[in-house]
mmCIF file of C-alpha atoms in Angstrom:
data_model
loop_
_atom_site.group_PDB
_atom_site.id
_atom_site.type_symbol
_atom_site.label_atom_id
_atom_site.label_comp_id
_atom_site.label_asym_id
_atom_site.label_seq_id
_atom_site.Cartn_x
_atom_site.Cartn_y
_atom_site.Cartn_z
ATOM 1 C CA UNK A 244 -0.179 3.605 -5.666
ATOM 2 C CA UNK A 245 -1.985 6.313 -8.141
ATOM 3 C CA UNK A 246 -3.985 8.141 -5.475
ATOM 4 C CA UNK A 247 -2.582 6.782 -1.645
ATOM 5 C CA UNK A 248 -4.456 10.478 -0.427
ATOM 6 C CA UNK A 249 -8.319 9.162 -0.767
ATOM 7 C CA UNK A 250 -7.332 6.299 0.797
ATOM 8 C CA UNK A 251 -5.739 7.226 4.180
ATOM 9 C CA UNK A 252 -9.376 6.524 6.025
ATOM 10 C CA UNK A 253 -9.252 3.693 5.654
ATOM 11 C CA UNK A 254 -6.010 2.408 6.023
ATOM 12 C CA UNK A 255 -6.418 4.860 9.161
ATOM 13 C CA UNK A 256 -8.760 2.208 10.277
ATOM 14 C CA UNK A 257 -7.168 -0.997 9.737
ATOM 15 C CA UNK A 258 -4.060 0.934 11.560
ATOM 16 C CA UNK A 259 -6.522 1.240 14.525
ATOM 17 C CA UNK A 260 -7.570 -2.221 14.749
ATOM 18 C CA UNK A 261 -3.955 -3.429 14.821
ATOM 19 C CA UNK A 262 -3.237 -1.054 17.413
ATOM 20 C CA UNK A 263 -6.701 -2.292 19.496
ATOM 21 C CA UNK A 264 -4.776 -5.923 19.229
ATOM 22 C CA UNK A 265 -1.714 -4.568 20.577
ATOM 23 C CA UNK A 266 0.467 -4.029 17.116
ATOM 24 C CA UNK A 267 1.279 -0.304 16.810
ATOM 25 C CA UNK A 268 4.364 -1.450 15.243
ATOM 26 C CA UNK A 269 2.776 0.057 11.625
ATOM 27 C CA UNK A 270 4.432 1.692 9.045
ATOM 28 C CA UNK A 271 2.183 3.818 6.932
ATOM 29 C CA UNK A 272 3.284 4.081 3.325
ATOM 30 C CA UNK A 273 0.442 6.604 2.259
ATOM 31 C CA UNK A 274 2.422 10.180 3.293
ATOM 32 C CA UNK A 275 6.001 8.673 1.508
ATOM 33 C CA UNK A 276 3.646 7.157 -1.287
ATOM 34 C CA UNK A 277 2.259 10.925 -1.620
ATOM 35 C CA UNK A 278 5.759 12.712 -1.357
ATOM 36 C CA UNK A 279 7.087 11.251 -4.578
ATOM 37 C CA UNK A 280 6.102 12.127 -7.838
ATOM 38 C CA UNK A 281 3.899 8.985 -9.564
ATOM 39 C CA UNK A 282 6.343 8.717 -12.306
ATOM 40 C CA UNK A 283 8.566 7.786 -9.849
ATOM 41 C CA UNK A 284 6.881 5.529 -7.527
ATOM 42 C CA UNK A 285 5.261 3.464 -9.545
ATOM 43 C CA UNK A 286 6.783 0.928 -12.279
ATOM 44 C CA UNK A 287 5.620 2.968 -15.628
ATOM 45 C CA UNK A 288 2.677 4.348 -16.734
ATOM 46 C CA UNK A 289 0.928 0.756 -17.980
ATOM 47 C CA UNK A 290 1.943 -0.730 -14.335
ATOM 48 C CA UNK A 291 1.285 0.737 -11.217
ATOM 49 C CA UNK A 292 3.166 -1.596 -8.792
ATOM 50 C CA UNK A 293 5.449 0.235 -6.420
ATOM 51 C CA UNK A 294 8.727 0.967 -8.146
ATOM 52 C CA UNK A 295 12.189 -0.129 -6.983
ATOM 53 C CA UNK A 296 12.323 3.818 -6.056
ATOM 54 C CA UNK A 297 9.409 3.229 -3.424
ATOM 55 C CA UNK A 298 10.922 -0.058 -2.711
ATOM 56 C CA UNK A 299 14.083 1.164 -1.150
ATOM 57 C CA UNK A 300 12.051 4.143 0.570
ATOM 58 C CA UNK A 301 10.052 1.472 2.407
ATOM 59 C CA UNK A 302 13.269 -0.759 3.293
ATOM 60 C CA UNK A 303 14.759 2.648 4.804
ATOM 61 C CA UNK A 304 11.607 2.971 6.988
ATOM 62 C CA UNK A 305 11.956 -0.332 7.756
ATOM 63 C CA UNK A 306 15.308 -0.951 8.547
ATOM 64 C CA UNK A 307 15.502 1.250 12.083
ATOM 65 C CA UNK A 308 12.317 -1.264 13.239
ATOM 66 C CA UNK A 309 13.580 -3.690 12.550
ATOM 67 C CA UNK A 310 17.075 -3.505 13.533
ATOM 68 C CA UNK A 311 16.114 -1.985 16.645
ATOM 69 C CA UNK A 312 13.748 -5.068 17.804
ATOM 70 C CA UNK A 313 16.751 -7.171 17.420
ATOM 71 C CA UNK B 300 -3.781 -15.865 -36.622
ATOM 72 C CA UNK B 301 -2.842 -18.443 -39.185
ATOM 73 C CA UNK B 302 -6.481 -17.153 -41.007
ATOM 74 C CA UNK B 303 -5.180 -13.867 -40.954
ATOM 75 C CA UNK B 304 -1.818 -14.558 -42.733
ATOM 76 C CA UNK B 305 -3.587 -17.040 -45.537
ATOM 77 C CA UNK B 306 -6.059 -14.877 -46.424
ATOM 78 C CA UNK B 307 -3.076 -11.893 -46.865
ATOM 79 C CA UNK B 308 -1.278 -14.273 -48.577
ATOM 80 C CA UNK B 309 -3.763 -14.939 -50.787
ATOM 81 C CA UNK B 310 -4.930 -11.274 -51.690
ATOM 82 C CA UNK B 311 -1.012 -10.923 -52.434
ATOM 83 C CA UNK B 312 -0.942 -13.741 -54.569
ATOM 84 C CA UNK B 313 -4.407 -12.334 -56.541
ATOM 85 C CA UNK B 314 -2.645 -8.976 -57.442
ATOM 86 C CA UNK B 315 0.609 -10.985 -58.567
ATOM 87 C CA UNK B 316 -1.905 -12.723 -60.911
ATOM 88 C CA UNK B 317 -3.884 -9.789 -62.066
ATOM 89 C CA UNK B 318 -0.324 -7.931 -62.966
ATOM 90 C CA UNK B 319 1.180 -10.544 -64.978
ATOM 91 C CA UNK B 320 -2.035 -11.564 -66.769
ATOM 92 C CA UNK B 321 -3.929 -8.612 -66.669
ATOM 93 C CA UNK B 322 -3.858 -5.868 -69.437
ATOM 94 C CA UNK B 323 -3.504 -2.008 -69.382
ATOM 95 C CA UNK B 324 -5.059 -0.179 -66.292
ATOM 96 C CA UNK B 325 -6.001 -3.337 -64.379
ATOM 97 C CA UNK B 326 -2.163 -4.920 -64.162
ATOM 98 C CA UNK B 327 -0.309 -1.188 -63.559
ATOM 99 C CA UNK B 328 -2.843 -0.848 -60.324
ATOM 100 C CA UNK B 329 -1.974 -4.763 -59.537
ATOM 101 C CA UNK B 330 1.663 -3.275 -59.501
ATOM 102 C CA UNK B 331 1.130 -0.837 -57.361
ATOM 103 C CA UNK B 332 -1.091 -2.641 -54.762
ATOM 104 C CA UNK B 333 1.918 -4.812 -54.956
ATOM 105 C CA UNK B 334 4.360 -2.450 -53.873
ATOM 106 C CA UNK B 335 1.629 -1.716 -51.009
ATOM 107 C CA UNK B 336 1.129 -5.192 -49.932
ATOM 108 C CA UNK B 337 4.763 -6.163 -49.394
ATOM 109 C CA UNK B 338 5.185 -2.663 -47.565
ATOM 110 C CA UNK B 339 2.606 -3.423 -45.173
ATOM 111 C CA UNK B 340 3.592 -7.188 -44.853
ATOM 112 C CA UNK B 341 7.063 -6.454 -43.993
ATOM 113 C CA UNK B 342 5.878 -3.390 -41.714
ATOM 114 C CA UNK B 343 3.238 -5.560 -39.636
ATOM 115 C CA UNK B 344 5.547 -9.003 -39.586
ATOM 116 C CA UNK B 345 8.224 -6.857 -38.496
ATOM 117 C CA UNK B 346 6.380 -5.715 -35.333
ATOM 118 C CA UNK B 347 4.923 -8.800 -34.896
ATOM 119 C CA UNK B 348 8.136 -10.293 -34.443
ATOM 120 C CA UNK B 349 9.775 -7.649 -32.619
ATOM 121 C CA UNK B 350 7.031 -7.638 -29.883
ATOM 122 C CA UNK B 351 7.170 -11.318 -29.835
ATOM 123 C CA UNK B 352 10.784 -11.529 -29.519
ATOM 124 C CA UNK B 353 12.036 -8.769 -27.804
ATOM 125 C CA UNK B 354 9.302 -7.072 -26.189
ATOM 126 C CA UNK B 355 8.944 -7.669 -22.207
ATOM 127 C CA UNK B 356 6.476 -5.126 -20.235
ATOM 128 C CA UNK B 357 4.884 -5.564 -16.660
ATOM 129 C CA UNK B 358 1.896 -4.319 -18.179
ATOM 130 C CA UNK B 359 -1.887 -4.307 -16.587
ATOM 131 C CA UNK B 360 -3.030 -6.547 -16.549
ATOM 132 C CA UNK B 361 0.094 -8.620 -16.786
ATOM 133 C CA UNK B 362 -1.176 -12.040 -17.479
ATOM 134 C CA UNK B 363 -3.026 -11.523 -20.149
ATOM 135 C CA UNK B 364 -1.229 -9.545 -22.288
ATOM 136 C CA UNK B 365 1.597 -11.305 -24.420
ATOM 137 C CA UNK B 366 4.034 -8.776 -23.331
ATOM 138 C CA UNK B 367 3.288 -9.655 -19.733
ATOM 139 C CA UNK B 368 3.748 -13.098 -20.505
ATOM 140 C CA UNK B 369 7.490 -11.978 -22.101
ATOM 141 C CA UNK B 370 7.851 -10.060 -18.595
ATOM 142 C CA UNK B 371 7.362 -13.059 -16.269
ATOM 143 C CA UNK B 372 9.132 -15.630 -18.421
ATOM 144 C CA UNK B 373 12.311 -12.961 -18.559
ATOM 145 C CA UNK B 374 12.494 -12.059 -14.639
ATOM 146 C CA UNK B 375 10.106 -14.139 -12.647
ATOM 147 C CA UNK B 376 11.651 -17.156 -10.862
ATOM 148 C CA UNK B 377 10.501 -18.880 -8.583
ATOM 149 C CA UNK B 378 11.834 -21.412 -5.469
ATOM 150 C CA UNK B 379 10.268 -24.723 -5.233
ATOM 151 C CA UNK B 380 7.208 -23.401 -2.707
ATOM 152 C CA UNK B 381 6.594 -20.947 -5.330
ATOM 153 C CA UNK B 382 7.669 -17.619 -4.055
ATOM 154 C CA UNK B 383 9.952 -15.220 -5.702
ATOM 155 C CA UNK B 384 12.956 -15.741 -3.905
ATOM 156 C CA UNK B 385 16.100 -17.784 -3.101
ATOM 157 C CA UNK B 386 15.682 -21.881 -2.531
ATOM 158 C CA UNK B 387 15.808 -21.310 1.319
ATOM 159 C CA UNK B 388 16.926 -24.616 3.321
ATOM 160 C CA UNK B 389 16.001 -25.166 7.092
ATOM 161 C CA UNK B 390 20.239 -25.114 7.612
ATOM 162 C CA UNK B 391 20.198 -21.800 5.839
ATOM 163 C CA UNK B 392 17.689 -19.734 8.776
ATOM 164 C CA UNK B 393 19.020 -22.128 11.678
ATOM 165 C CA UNK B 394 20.481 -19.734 14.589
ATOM 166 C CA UNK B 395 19.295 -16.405 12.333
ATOM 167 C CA UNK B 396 17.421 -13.842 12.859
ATOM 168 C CA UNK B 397 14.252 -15.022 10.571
ATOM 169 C CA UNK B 398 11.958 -12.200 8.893
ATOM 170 C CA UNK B 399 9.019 -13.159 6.879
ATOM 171 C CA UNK B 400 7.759 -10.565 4.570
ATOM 172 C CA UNK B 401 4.533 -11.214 3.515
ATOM 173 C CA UNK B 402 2.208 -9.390 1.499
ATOM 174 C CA UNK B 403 0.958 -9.725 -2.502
ATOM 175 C CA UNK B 404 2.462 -8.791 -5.562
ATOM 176 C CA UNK B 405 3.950 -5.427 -3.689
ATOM 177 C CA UNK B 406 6.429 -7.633 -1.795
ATOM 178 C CA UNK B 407 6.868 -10.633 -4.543
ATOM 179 C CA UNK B 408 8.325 -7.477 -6.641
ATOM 180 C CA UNK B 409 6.055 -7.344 -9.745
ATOM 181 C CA UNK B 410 7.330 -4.846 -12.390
ATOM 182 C CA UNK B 411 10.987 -4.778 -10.724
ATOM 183 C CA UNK B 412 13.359 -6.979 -13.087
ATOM 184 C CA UNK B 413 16.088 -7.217 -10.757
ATOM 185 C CA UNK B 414 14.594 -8.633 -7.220
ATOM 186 C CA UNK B 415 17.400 -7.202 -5.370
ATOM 187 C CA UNK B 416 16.081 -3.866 -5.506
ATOM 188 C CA UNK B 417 12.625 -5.160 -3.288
ATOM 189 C CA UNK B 418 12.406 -3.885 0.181
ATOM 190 C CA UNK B 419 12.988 -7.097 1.369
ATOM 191 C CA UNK B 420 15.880 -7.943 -0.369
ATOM 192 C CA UNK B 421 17.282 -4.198 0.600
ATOM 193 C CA UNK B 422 16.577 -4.944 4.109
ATOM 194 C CA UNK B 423 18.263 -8.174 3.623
ATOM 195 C CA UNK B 424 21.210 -6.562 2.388
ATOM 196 C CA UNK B 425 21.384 -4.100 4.905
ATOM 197 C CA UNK B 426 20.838 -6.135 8.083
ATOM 198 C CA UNK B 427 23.543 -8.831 7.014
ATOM 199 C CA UNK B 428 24.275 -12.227 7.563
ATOM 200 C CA UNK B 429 23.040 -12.284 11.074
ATOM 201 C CA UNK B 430 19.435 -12.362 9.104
ATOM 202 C CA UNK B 431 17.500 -14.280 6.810
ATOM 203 C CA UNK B 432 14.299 -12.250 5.034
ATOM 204 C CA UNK B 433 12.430 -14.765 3.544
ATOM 205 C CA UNK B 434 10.015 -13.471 1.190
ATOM 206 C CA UNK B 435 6.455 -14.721 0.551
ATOM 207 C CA UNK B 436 5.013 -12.466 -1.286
ATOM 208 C CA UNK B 437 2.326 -13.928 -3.753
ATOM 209 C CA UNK B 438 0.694 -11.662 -6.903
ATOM 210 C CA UNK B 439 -3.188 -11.250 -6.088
ATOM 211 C CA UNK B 440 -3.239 -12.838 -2.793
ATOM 212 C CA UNK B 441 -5.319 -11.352 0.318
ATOM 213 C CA UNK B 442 -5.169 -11.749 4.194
ATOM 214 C CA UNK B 443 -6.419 -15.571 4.362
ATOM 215 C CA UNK B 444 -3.553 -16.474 2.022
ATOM 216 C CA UNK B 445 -0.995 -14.930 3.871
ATOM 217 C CA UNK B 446 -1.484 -15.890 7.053
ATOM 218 C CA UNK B 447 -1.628 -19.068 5.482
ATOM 219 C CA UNK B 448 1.038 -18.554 3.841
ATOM 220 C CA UNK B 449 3.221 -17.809 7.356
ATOM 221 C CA UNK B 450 1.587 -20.788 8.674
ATOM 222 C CA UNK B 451 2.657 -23.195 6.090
ATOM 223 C CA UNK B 452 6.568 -22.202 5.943
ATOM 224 C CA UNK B 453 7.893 -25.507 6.159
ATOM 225 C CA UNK B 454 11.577 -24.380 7.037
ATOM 226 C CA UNK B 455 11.571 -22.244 10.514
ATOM 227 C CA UNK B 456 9.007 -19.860 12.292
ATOM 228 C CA UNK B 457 9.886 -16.511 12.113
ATOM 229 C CA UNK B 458 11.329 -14.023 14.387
ATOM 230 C CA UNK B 459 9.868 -11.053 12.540
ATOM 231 C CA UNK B 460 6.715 -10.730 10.492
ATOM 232 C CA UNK B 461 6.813 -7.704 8.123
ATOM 233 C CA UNK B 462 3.104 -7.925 6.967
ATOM 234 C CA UNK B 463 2.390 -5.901 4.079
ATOM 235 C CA UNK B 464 -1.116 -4.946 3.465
ATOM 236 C CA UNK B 465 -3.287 -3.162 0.611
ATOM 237 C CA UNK B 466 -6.977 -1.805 1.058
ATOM 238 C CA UNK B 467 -7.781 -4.807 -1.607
ATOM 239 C CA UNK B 468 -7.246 -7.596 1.121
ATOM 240 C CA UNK B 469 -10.536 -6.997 1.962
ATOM 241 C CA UNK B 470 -11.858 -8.355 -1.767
ATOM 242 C CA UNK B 471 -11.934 -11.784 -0.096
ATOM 243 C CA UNK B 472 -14.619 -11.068 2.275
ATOM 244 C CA UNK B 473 -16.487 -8.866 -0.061
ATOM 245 C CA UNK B 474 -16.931 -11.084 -2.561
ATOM 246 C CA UNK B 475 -17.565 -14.291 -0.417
ATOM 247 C CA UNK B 476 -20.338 -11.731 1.575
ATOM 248 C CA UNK B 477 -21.822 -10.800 -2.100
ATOM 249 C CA UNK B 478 -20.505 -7.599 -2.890
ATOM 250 C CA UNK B 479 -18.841 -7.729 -5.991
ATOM 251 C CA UNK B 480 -16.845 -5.483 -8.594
ATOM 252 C CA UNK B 481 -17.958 -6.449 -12.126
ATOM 253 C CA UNK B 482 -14.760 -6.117 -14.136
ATOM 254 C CA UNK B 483 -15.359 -4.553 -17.416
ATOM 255 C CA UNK B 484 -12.569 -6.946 -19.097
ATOM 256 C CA UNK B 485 -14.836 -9.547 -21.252
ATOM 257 C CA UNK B 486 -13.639 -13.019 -20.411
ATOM 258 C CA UNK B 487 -13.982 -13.834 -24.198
ATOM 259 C CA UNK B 488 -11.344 -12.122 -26.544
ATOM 260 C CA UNK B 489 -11.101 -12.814 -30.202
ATOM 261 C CA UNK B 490 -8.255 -15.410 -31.193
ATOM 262 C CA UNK B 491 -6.117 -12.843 -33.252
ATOM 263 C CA UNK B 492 -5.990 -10.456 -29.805
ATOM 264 C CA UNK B 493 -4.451 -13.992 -27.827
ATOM 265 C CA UNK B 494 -2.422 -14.888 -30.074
ATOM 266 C CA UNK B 495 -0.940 -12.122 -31.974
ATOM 267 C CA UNK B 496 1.570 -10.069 -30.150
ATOM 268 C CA UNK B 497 0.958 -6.551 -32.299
ATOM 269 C CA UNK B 498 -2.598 -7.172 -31.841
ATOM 270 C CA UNK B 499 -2.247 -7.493 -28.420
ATOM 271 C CA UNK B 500 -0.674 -5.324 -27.295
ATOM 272 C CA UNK B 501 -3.006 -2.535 -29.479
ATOM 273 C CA UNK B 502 -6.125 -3.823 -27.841
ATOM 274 C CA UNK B 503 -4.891 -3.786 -24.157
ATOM 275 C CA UNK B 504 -3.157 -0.003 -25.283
ATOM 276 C CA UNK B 505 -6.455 0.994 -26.002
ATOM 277 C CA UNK B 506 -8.618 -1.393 -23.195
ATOM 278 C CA UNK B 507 -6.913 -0.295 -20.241
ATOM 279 C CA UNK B 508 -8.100 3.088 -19.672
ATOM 280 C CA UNK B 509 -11.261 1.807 -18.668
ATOM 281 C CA UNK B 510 -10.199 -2.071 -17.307
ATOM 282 C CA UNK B 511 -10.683 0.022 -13.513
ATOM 283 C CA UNK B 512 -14.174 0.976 -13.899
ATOM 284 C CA UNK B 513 -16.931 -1.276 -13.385
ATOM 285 C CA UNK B 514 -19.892 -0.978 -16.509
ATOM 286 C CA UNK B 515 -21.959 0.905 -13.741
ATOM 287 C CA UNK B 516 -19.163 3.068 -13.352
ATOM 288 C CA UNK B 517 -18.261 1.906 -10.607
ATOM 289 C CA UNK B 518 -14.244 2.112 -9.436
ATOM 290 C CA UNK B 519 -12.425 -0.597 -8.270
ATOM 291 C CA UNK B 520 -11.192 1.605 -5.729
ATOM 292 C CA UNK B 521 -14.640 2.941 -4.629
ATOM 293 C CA UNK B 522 -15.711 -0.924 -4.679
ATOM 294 C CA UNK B 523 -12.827 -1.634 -2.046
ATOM 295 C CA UNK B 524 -14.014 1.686 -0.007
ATOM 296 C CA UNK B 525 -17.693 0.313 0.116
ATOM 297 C CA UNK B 526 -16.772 -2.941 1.531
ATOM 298 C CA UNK B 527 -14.203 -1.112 4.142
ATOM 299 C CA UNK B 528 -17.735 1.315 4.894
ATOM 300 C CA UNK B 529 -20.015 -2.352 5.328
ATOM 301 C CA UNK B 530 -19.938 -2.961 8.996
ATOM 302 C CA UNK B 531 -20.512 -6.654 8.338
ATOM 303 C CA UNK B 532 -18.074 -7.214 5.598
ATOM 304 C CA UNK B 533 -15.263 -5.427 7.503
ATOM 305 C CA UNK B 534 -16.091 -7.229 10.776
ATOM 306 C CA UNK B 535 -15.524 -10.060 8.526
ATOM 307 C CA UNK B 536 -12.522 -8.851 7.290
ATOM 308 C CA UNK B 537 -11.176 -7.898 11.071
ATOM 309 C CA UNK B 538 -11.588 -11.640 11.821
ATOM 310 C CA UNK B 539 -8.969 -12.319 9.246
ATOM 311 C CA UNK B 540 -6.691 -9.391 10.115
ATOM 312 C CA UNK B 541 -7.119 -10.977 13.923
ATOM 313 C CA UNK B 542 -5.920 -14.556 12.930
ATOM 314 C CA UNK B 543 -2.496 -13.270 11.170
ATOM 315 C CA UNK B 544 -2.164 -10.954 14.538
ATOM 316 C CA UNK B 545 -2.771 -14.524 16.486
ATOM 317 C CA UNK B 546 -0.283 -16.378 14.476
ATOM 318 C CA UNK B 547 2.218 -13.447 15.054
ATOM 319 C CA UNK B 548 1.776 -13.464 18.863
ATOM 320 C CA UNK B 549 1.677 -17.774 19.272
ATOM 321 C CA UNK B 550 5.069 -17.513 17.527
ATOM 322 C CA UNK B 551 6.442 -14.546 19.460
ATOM 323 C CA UNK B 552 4.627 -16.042 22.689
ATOM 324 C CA UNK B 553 6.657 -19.927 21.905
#
């Protein structure tokens, strides 16, 4: 969660083997990780887990998937 | 600790002697070590006890420091399978809509007191009663343990997987293939940094800037990239990714 930029190769590739097994159903977190400021995305500066900030920015990514599989 | 506190103790009790049987120069200083002594008694007992008491922090890394430990105790509770989330019963998901999301500490909500604010648990709000998100998210677990972990689910198969994944779910297959991150936090700690809260949480104040980087200077992050850049250890890695995509398509497939 401190630097999602450096590692966009390579979750570039696991998004590419998904795809290759028929999943492109992916949401990438790195560009909405990298859009908010780190004091707000992660939990403080002693903890970087995802804060409940990022959390609800991934459930409103989520949510149109999800509700529109159904 | 209890060391610590005797030997204080008796340094206090030492300068109480000197001042009331001392003479002249020897029993003023006594008296003003004194003053000293309970000063810095009452200043370091007082943290002590606050930290002990009140203090709750999802440090890093949070089971092993005693604020941590304050953390999980306060706001971490878990169902009878062990997951951070509601006692789910096979009635509850019959004839819903049944999402698994899956993933490691991310998901399971580490460093978020109140487990309503998790994705999953905003999603579950949001898509209503016509759903059930069941969460399995587990602290420190990788791509074999998930995909066990959707396996296992005693109570329904899901309709939805919501898989989430960090770069470090390939740690399993590094470290089984012999590539290896040597943390730089020593196993062995000194018995006042365990069990004293104010001592604690000094040392992992100070410790952590460096508990990321390896004593070859090597980052835990450029660790995870090296595995990612062997072709055998990812292949390895793709075989796990490949068995939670297989699980996902039996169930969607039944």
């Amino acid at each position: 969660m401190e630097d999602p930029v450096s590692s966009v190769p390579y979750v570039d590739r696991v998004q590419q083997h998904l795809e290759s097994l028929g999943h492109p159903d992916i949401v990438k977190l790195t560009d909405a990780a990298a859009a908010m400021p780190i004091e707000e995305r992660v939990v403080s500066r002693a903890d970087a887990h995802p804060s409940a900030a990022f959390n609800a920015v991934v459930a409103d990514l989520l949510y149109p998937l999800i509700a529109g599989e159904s | 600790m209890l060391p610590v506190i005797g030997l204080y103790l008796l340094f206090g009790a030492g300068l109480l002697l000197i001042n009331r049987r001392g003479h002249g120069r020897a029993s003023t200083v006594a008296g003003g070590l004194i003053v000293t002594w309970v000063t810095v008694g009452a200043l370091v007992g007082g943290a002590e006890l606050a930290l002990r008491c009140c203090y709750a922090a999802s440090d890093t890394p949070m089971q092993w420091t005693r604020a941590g430990e304050n953390w999980i105790a306060r706001y971490m509770a878990f169902n009878s399978l062990g997951y951070r989330d509601r006692e789910w019963t096979a009635e509850d998901l019959a004839g819903k809509t049944v999402i698994f999301a899956v993933g490691d500490s991310f998901t399971e909500g580490w460093g978020i007191e109140d487990p309503a604010l998790r994705f999953p648990d905003r999603l579950q709000a949001r898509l209503g009663s016509g759903y059930a998100v069941v969460n399995l998210g587990k602290g420190g677990s990788s791509t074999l343990h998930q995909t066990q972990a959707v396996m296992d689910y005693p109570y329904a198969k899901p309709d939805i997987i919501i898989w989430q994944y960090l770069l470090n779910d390939i740690d399993v297959a590094a470290i089984s293939n012999g590539l290896v991150w040597e943390s730089p936090i020593p196993l062995e700690r000194p018995a006042l940094i365990e069990e004293s809260h104010l001592a604690n949480f000094i040392y992992w104040r100070l410790f952590r800037q460096g508990m990321f980087l390896s004593p070859q200077g090597i980052s835990q992050w450029a660790w995870l990239y090296s595995a990612y850049d062997d072709s055998f250890i990812w292949s390895i890695h793709a075989q796990e990714i490949d068995r939670m995509v297989d699980y996902a398509d039996s169930v969607a497939r039944a």
